[in-house]
Each structure stands twice: as C-alpha cells, then as structure tokens.
Coordinates of C-alpha atoms in Angstrom, one line a residue:
M1 CA -22.1 9.0 19.1
R2 CA -23.3 5.7 20.6
S3 CA -23.5 2.5 18.7
R4 CA -23.5 -1.3 19.1
T5 CA -21.4 -4.2 17.7
Q6 CA -20.6 -7.7 18.7
V7 CA -16.8 -7.4 18.9
G8 CA -14.6 -4.3 19.3
I9 CA -11.1 -4.8 18.0
I10 CA -8.2 -2.5 18.9
G11 CA -5.3 -2.5 16.5
A12 CA -4.9 -3.0 12.7
G13 CA -1.9 -5.1 12.7
P14 CA -2.0 -8.7 11.6
A15 CA -3.8 -9.9 14.7
G16 CA -6.6 -7.4 14.6
L17 CA -7.1 -7.6 10.9
L18 CA -7.1 -11.4 10.7
L19 CA -9.5 -11.6 13.6
Q20 CA -11.9 -9.1 12.0
H21 CA -11.8 -11.2 8.8
M22 CA -12.3 -14.5 10.5
L23 CA -15.2 -13.2 12.5
A24 CA -16.9 -11.7 9.4
R25 CA -16.8 -15.1 7.7
H26 CA -19.0 -16.4 10.5
G27 CA -21.4 -13.4 10.4
V28 CA -20.0 -11.8 13.6
D29 CA -20.0 -8.0 13.4
S30 CA -17.0 -6.0 14.6
V31 CA -15.6 -2.4 14.9
L32 CA -11.9 -2.1 14.3
V33 CA -9.9 1.0 15.4
E34 CA -6.3 1.9 14.8
N35 CA -4.4 5.0 16.0
R36 CA -2.0 5.0 13.0
S37 CA -2.8 5.8 9.3
R38 CA -3.5 3.1 6.7
E39 CA -0.3 4.1 5.0
Y40 CA 1.8 3.6 8.1
C41 CA 0.2 0.1 8.7
E42 CA 0.9 -1.0 5.2
K43 CA 4.5 0.1 5.3
R44 CA 5.5 -1.0 8.8
Q45 CA 8.4 -3.5 8.4
R46 CA 8.2 -6.4 10.7
A47 CA 8.4 -10.2 10.4
G48 CA 8.7 -12.1 7.1
V49 CA 8.8 -15.9 7.8
L50 CA 5.5 -17.7 7.9
E51 CA 5.1 -21.1 9.4
H52 CA 3.4 -23.9 7.6
G53 CA 0.3 -23.6 9.7
T54 CA 0.1 -19.8 9.1
V55 CA 0.3 -20.3 5.4
E56 CA -2.5 -22.9 5.4
L57 CA -4.7 -20.7 7.5
L58 CA -4.3 -17.7 5.2
K59 CA -5.2 -19.9 2.3
E60 CA -8.2 -21.4 4.1
I61 CA -9.7 -18.0 5.0
G62 CA -9.2 -16.5 1.5
L63 CA -6.2 -14.3 2.1
G64 CA -3.6 -16.5 0.4
D65 CA -3.8 -15.8 -3.3
R66 CA -1.0 -13.2 -3.5
M67 CA 1.0 -15.0 -0.9
V68 CA 1.0 -18.2 -3.0
A69 CA 1.8 -16.2 -6.1
E70 CA 4.6 -14.0 -4.7
G71 CA 5.8 -15.7 -1.5
L72 CA 9.1 -17.6 -1.5
T73 CA 8.9 -21.3 -0.3
H74 CA 11.8 -22.4 1.8
S75 CA 12.7 -25.9 2.8
G76 CA 14.9 -25.0 5.7
I77 CA 17.7 -22.8 7.1
Y78 CA 21.5 -22.6 7.2
L79 CA 23.4 -22.6 10.4
Q80 CA 26.9 -21.1 10.1
F81 CA 29.6 -21.3 12.8
A82 CA 33.4 -22.0 13.2
G83 CA 34.0 -21.7 9.4
E84 CA 31.2 -24.3 8.6
R85 CA 27.8 -23.9 7.0
H86 CA 25.2 -26.6 7.4
H87 CA 21.7 -26.9 5.9
L88 CA 18.8 -28.2 7.9
D89 CA 16.2 -29.7 5.5
F90 CA 12.8 -29.2 7.2
P91 CA 10.6 -31.3 5.0
S92 CA 12.7 -34.4 5.7
L93 CA 12.8 -33.6 9.4
T94 CA 9.2 -32.6 9.9
G95 CA 7.2 -34.8 7.6
G96 CA 6.9 -32.3 4.8
R97 CA 6.5 -28.9 6.4
T98 CA 8.0 -25.9 4.7
L99 CA 8.3 -22.1 5.4
T100 CA 7.1 -19.2 3.3
V101 CA 8.9 -15.9 3.1
Y102 CA 6.2 -13.2 2.8
A103 CA 6.5 -10.0 4.6
Q104 CA 4.1 -9.0 7.4
T105 CA 3.4 -5.8 5.5
E106 CA 2.0 -7.8 2.6
V107 CA -0.2 -9.8 5.0
V108 CA -1.5 -6.5 6.3
K109 CA -2.1 -5.1 2.8
D110 CA -4.0 -8.3 1.8
A111 CA -6.3 -8.1 4.9
I112 CA -7.0 -4.4 4.5
A113 CA -7.8 -4.8 0.8
V114 CA -10.7 -7.1 1.6
G115 CA -12.6 -3.9 2.6
H116 CA -13.9 -4.5 6.1
P117 CA -14.6 -1.2 7.8
I118 CA -11.6 0.2 9.8
H119 CA -11.3 3.5 11.7
F120 CA -7.8 4.7 11.1
E121 CA -6.1 7.6 12.9
V122 CA -8.3 7.4 16.0
T123 CA -7.4 9.0 19.3
D124 CA -8.5 8.7 23.0
T125 CA -9.0 5.0 22.7
A126 CA -10.2 3.4 25.9
V127 CA -12.1 0.4 27.2
R128 CA -14.4 0.1 30.3
D129 CA -16.9 -2.3 31.9
I130 CA -14.8 -5.3 30.8
D131 CA -16.2 -7.3 33.8
T132 CA -19.7 -7.1 32.4
E133 CA -21.4 -8.7 29.4
R134 CA -21.5 -5.3 27.7
P135 CA -18.0 -3.8 27.7
V136 CA -17.6 -0.4 26.0
L137 CA -15.0 0.7 23.5
S138 CA -14.6 4.5 23.2
F139 CA -12.5 6.5 20.7
T140 CA -12.5 9.7 18.7
D141 CA -12.4 9.2 15.0
A142 CA -10.2 11.0 12.5
G143 CA -12.9 13.6 11.9
G144 CA -13.1 14.5 15.6
V145 CA -16.3 12.7 16.4
A146 CA -16.3 10.8 19.8
H147 CA -17.7 7.3 19.7
E148 CA -18.9 4.9 22.4
V149 CA -19.4 1.4 21.1
E150 CA -21.2 -1.2 23.3
C151 CA -19.8 -4.6 22.6
D152 CA -20.2 -8.3 23.6
A153 CA -16.4 -8.7 23.7
I154 CA -13.3 -6.6 23.1
A155 CA -10.1 -7.9 21.5
G156 CA -6.9 -6.0 22.4
C157 CA -4.6 -6.5 19.4
D158 CA -2.9 -3.1 19.9
G159 CA 0.7 -4.2 20.7
F160 CA 3.0 -3.7 23.6
Y161 CA 2.3 0.0 24.0
G162 CA -1.5 -0.2 23.5
V163 CA -4.3 0.6 25.9
S164 CA -5.7 -2.9 26.3
R165 CA -3.2 -4.6 28.6
P166 CA -3.1 -1.7 31.1
A167 CA -6.9 -2.1 31.4
M168 CA -6.4 -5.7 32.6
P169 CA -6.4 -6.1 36.4
A170 CA -4.0 -8.4 38.3
L171 CA -1.7 -9.3 35.5
R172 CA 1.4 -11.5 36.1
V173 CA 4.3 -10.3 33.9
S174 CA 7.4 -12.3 33.1
E175 CA 10.1 -10.7 31.1
R176 CA 13.8 -10.7 30.1
T177 CA 15.8 -8.1 28.3
Y178 CA 18.8 -9.4 26.3
P179 CA 22.1 -7.5 26.4
F180 CA 22.1 -6.9 22.6
A181 CA 19.9 -5.6 19.8
W182 CA 19.5 -6.2 16.1
L183 CA 20.4 -3.7 13.4
G184 CA 18.2 -4.6 10.4
I185 CA 18.4 -3.4 6.9
L186 CA 16.4 -3.7 3.7
A187 CA 18.7 -3.6 0.7
T188 CA 17.8 -3.3 -2.9
V189 CA 19.9 -6.2 -4.1
P190 CA 18.9 -9.8 -4.9
P191 CA 19.5 -12.2 -2.0
S192 CA 22.9 -13.9 -2.0
T193 CA 21.3 -17.1 -0.6
D194 CA 18.5 -19.4 -1.4
E195 CA 17.4 -19.8 2.2
L196 CA 18.0 -18.0 5.5
I197 CA 21.5 -18.0 7.0
Y198 CA 21.9 -17.8 10.8
A199 CA 25.6 -17.1 11.6
H200 CA 27.4 -17.4 14.9
S201 CA 30.7 -15.5 14.7
A202 CA 33.4 -14.0 17.0
S203 CA 32.2 -10.6 15.9
G204 CA 28.6 -11.3 16.8
F205 CA 25.5 -12.8 15.3
A206 CA 24.4 -12.0 11.7
M207 CA 21.4 -13.2 9.6
H208 CA 20.7 -13.1 5.9
S209 CA 17.0 -13.2 5.0
M210 CA 15.0 -11.8 2.1
R211 CA 11.8 -10.1 1.2
S212 CA 11.6 -10.9 -2.5
P213 CA 13.8 -12.0 -5.4
E214 CA 15.0 -8.3 -5.6
V215 CA 15.1 -7.3 -2.0
S216 CA 17.4 -8.6 0.8
R217 CA 16.7 -8.4 4.5
L218 CA 19.9 -8.6 6.7
Y219 CA 20.6 -8.2 10.4
I220 CA 23.7 -7.8 12.7
Q221 CA 23.9 -8.0 16.4
V222 CA 24.8 -4.7 18.0
D223 CA 24.9 -3.2 21.5
P224 CA 21.4 -2.2 22.7
D225 CA 22.5 1.5 23.3
E226 CA 23.8 1.9 19.7
K227 CA 22.5 4.8 17.6
I228 CA 21.6 4.2 14.0
E229 CA 23.5 7.4 13.1
D230 CA 26.7 5.6 14.1
W231 CA 26.2 3.0 11.4
P232 CA 26.8 4.3 7.9
D233 CA 26.1 1.9 5.1
E234 CA 29.8 1.1 4.6
R235 CA 30.2 0.0 8.2
I236 CA 27.1 -2.2 8.0
W237 CA 28.3 -4.0 4.9
E238 CA 31.7 -4.4 6.4
Q239 CA 30.3 -6.2 9.4
L240 CA 27.9 -8.3 7.3
Q241 CA 30.9 -9.4 5.1
L242 CA 32.9 -10.2 8.2
R243 CA 30.2 -12.2 10.0
L244 CA 28.5 -13.9 7.0
G245 CA 31.7 -14.5 5.0
H246 CA 32.2 -18.1 3.9
P247 CA 34.7 -19.7 1.4
G248 CA 33.3 -19.9 -2.1
W249 CA 30.3 -17.7 -1.3
T250 CA 29.8 -14.0 -2.1
L251 CA 27.6 -11.6 -0.2
H252 CA 26.3 -9.1 -2.8
E253 CA 26.0 -5.5 -1.6
G254 CA 23.5 -2.9 -2.8
P255 CA 21.7 0.3 -1.8
I256 CA 20.2 0.3 1.7
A257 CA 16.6 1.4 1.5
E258 CA 15.8 1.2 5.2
K259 CA 17.6 0.5 8.5
G260 CA 16.8 0.5 12.2
I261 CA 17.7 -1.0 15.5
T262 CA 15.4 -3.3 17.4
P263 CA 15.9 -4.3 21.1
M264 CA 15.8 -7.9 22.0
R265 CA 13.4 -8.9 24.8
S266 CA 10.9 -11.6 26.0
F267 CA 7.7 -10.6 27.6
V268 CA 4.6 -12.6 28.7
A269 CA 1.6 -11.2 30.4
E270 CA -1.0 -13.6 31.8
P271 CA -3.8 -14.3 31.9
M272 CA -4.7 -13.2 28.4
R273 CA -8.4 -12.7 29.2
S274 CA -10.2 -10.7 31.9
G275 CA -14.0 -10.7 31.7
R276 CA -14.9 -9.8 28.2
L277 CA -11.5 -8.3 27.3
F278 CA -9.1 -10.6 25.4
L279 CA -5.5 -9.9 24.5
A280 CA -3.8 -11.2 21.4
G281 CA -0.4 -10.9 19.8
D282 CA 2.1 -8.3 21.0
A283 CA -0.4 -6.9 23.5
A284 CA 0.2 -10.1 25.5
H285 CA 3.6 -11.4 24.6
I286 CA 6.8 -10.5 22.7
V287 CA 9.6 -12.8 21.7
P288 CA 13.1 -12.2 20.2
P289 CA 12.9 -12.4 16.4
T290 CA 15.6 -15.1 16.3
G291 CA 13.0 -18.0 16.2
A292 CA 10.7 -16.3 13.7
K293 CA 7.7 -16.7 16.1
G294 CA 6.2 -13.2 16.6
L295 CA 3.8 -13.0 13.7
N296 CA 3.0 -16.7 13.7
L297 CA 2.2 -16.6 17.4
A298 CA -0.2 -13.7 16.8
V299 CA -1.9 -15.7 14.1
A300 CA -2.3 -18.7 16.5
D301 CA -3.8 -16.4 19.1
V302 CA -6.5 -15.0 16.8
K303 CA -7.3 -18.5 15.4
V304 CA -8.1 -19.6 19.0
L305 CA -9.9 -16.3 19.7
A306 CA -12.0 -16.3 16.6
D307 CA -13.2 -19.9 17.4
A308 CA -13.9 -18.9 21.0
L309 CA -15.9 -15.8 20.1
V310 CA -17.9 -17.5 17.4
R311 CA -18.8 -20.2 19.8
L312 CA -19.7 -17.7 22.5
L313 CA -21.6 -15.2 20.4
V314 CA -23.2 -17.5 17.8
E315 CA -23.6 -20.7 19.7
G316 CA -24.0 -19.2 23.2
K317 CA -21.3 -21.5 24.7
A318 CA -18.5 -20.1 26.8
D319 CA -16.2 -23.1 27.1
L320 CA -13.7 -22.0 24.5
A321 CA -13.7 -18.4 25.7
D322 CA -13.1 -19.6 29.3
A323 CA -10.1 -21.8 28.1
Y324 CA -8.7 -19.1 25.8
S325 CA -5.9 -17.8 28.0
Q326 CA -4.6 -21.3 28.9
T327 CA -4.9 -22.6 25.4
C328 CA -2.8 -19.7 24.0
L329 CA -0.3 -19.6 26.9
T330 CA 0.8 -23.2 26.3
R331 CA 1.9 -22.2 22.9
V332 CA 3.2 -18.8 24.0
W333 CA 5.6 -20.4 26.5
R334 CA 6.8 -23.0 24.1
S335 CA 7.5 -20.2 21.6
T336 CA 9.2 -18.2 24.2
W337 CA 11.4 -21.1 25.1
F338 CA 12.4 -21.7 21.5
S339 CA 13.2 -18.1 20.8
W340 CA 15.4 -18.1 23.9
Y341 CA 17.1 -21.3 22.8
M342 CA 17.9 -19.9 19.3
T343 CA 19.0 -16.5 20.8
S344 CA 21.2 -18.0 23.4
M345 CA 22.8 -20.4 21.0
L346 CA 23.7 -17.9 18.3
H347 CA 24.5 -14.5 19.9
R348 CA 27.8 -13.4 21.3
F349 CA 27.2 -12.2 24.9
P350 CA 29.1 -9.0 25.9
A351 CA 32.1 -9.3 28.1
D352 CA 30.4 -7.7 31.1
S353 CA 28.0 -10.6 31.2
F354 CA 30.7 -12.8 32.7
T355 CA 33.0 -12.6 35.7
S356 CA 36.1 -13.6 33.8
A357 CA 37.5 -14.2 30.3
A358 CA 37.5 -18.0 31.1
E359 CA 33.8 -17.9 31.8
A360 CA 33.2 -16.0 28.5
E361 CA 35.2 -18.7 26.6
F362 CA 33.3 -21.4 28.4
Q363 CA 30.0 -19.9 27.1
E364 CA 31.3 -19.7 23.5
R365 CA 32.5 -23.3 23.6
L366 CA 29.1 -24.4 24.8
Q367 CA 27.5 -22.6 21.9
I368 CA 29.7 -24.3 19.4
A369 CA 29.0 -27.7 21.0
Q370 CA 25.3 -27.0 20.8
L371 CA 25.5 -26.0 17.1
R372 CA 27.5 -29.1 16.4
Q373 CA 24.9 -31.2 18.1
V374 CA 22.1 -29.7 16.1
T375 CA 24.0 -30.2 12.8
S376 CA 25.2 -33.7 13.5
S377 CA 22.3 -35.4 15.4
D378 CA 19.1 -36.2 13.5
A379 CA 17.2 -36.0 16.8
A380 CA 18.5 -32.6 17.7
A381 CA 18.0 -31.3 14.1
R382 CA 14.5 -32.6 14.1
D383 CA 13.7 -30.9 17.4
L384 CA 14.9 -27.5 16.0
A385 CA 13.1 -28.0 12.7
E386 CA 9.8 -29.0 14.3
N387 CA 9.8 -26.0 16.5
Y388 CA 10.9 -23.6 13.8
A389 CA 8.5 -24.8 11.1
G390 CA 5.7 -24.5 13.7
W391 CA 3.2 -26.8 15.4
P392 CA -0.4 -27.4 14.2
L393 CA -2.7 -24.5 14.9
P394 CA -5.2 -25.3 17.7

C-alpha cells in the first residue's frame, strides 16, 4: 500500500511521540510506526527526573496536566560521602529552577492518550531515498499489510538498536563503556527521602530515587557482567542499607516489584542529519543515567527538530533544518560531559582499572576532594546545579 505524509516518524518513545504531537499542533501531518506493542511502550521503565525546561515544554504543548497533578517537585539533591550528607538547593543556586519526578512511562502514556494515529507492532521497517526530497518509509503493519509512505522528511526516534542510524552514511561515532553497571529496582514502599540521594561509598555507588509517594526507585553499582539471578531481594536490600546508611536516617524496605541491570555507556553519533533523515534521542546519543540527562536530552532534540521541520515544511525555509545537527550536538556534548563528571565522581572503579593499590587510593581521594569542593564552594555547587537542573531549551 502506497501513501503520502509530510513526516515519517520511527519509534513511539518520548522523542517520537512528542515530535508527532508538536508537529500536529502546527498542522504538519505524520505517520508514526513502532515495532513494540502499546502495552510494552506504556510499561517500559526508564528515566524519571524532568528538568525545569522539559516540564515547561510539556505544559506549553498541552501534555502537562497529569504531570502537574501527580509529579513530585524537588528543589535539589543530596550528595553523601565519607559519612556526610549534604543538600544542594537548586532554586537558590539557579535562580529558581526546580526538578520534577515524573516517570518516562507516564510521559509516554500522556502522549499516546492524545489519540494521534500510531502503527504499533510493525515489522520490516526501513528507510530509503534519504538524499532526495521524497524519502520513503516502509513497514509491514500488525495485520500483515506492507506500506510504503512517501515523506518530506523522516525522523529516526527508534533508539540505539533501531534502523535509522544504520541508514545514515559516513557517521562519526564516539563512545565509552564504563566498567560498571546499575542494578535498579522498583519497590512498593514509600520513599525514605524527600529528594534524590547520590551516595559514594567504599562498597560502590548507590542512589535513592522515587516514582511516587508509594513507590521507591533505587540503584546500586554492580559489575557489568553480573546476572540478575545472582541478586535475590535480600542481597539487594543489604547492599542498599550498607551504601545508603546514615546516622539518624532509616531506609525502609518493601516488596521489590521489578529489577534489572543496565550497562553504563556514553555514545554520540554525528552528524544527526543526513539529507531528509534526522536522528533524535537515543538513536543518536546515549549518556549514563547518573546525570539524569537521557530523557531531557531527547526532549531538547525534538524541540529543535519540530521547529526545524515546521519552518521547512510550512514556511519553506531550510535554515533551521540545515543547523539541526550542530544545534543539538552542542547540547549533547555538554550533557555527555556532565554525565561523565557525575559518573566519575560518584562510582568506585574496579581494582583492575589501576596499576596499583596506591593508584586506586589516589583516585578515591580525588573523588572525596571533588565532592567536598562541590558541597563547600558556592561556585562549584552552582555549576553542578545549573547543569543538573538543565539549560534553557533552544
């Protein structure tokens, strides 16, 4: 079946869904395809911390009502190390910016609920003719019908393993794999903290986050080759107690509803545009979750891309589309740096990362010195807070 649209969008994660919605608000037609089911997309656990700019954008485009009603507003984070726990107050450091804890799954649900047409459970997705003004998106729908959609532009929002990035010629790839992973859990227990705790400890990094007043989200650093079967609930709670423990504070335990291990890596592919194919979100870049940048970076990409496509397809001007890759990559690399900074400061590197015990001790002493600098210097604290709370959207 052959058809025509203005923008073909691959991937029903936050990037693809928000792009479809923003384009529709400007009268730009699109076709969105996703190889997973709607149920899978709405249950997939990912990020949960929204920057100030992301929150304001979601409200501006009409997707913020439930977020405002149910999201948890946070004014900062705790940094814990060497038996100390320090709070960084973001509003006082950034001129009023706050964070909102609202799970990516909820952002996805809100965008799907608008009712824009989406083809779920497609197969054989491919793109061609991206170097022309009429690129083609092809796929087979859930009913087995093959489609070829002629587009004015195609947006690859299909993640690291999608089909979009491999279709881009002459990509430059920069990447780093970290020598540890995160074991994350969702626990049916009220959070034991009012704001996120980032803990540096001799046993490894740990983090206490949350999803709602009834559900806690917690992480511990593990070796990248660990198997989830080797981590029964008792062992997880034991390590969380050890790494997050602090005098006068209690970590409450509860049933673990979900757990999984996520590798830690940085990845940037550039340019993010070739002809009429544009990459956005995880299709172009991945950052470690330590700096809470992944979802927010995807939102920034699609804000730039939506503006560029509206200007190209409605106004007939290509300037923003031509600048898309460089505009996004400036922010991408800043986010990549900040995620590396937070990751390097807080995690315990394995012994085989060093040539001697003295070198390992040197690294740990540097981390403690850096944490003390951040928690004792207004300038250092402001720098962390401004990066974490996020920069204005383009």
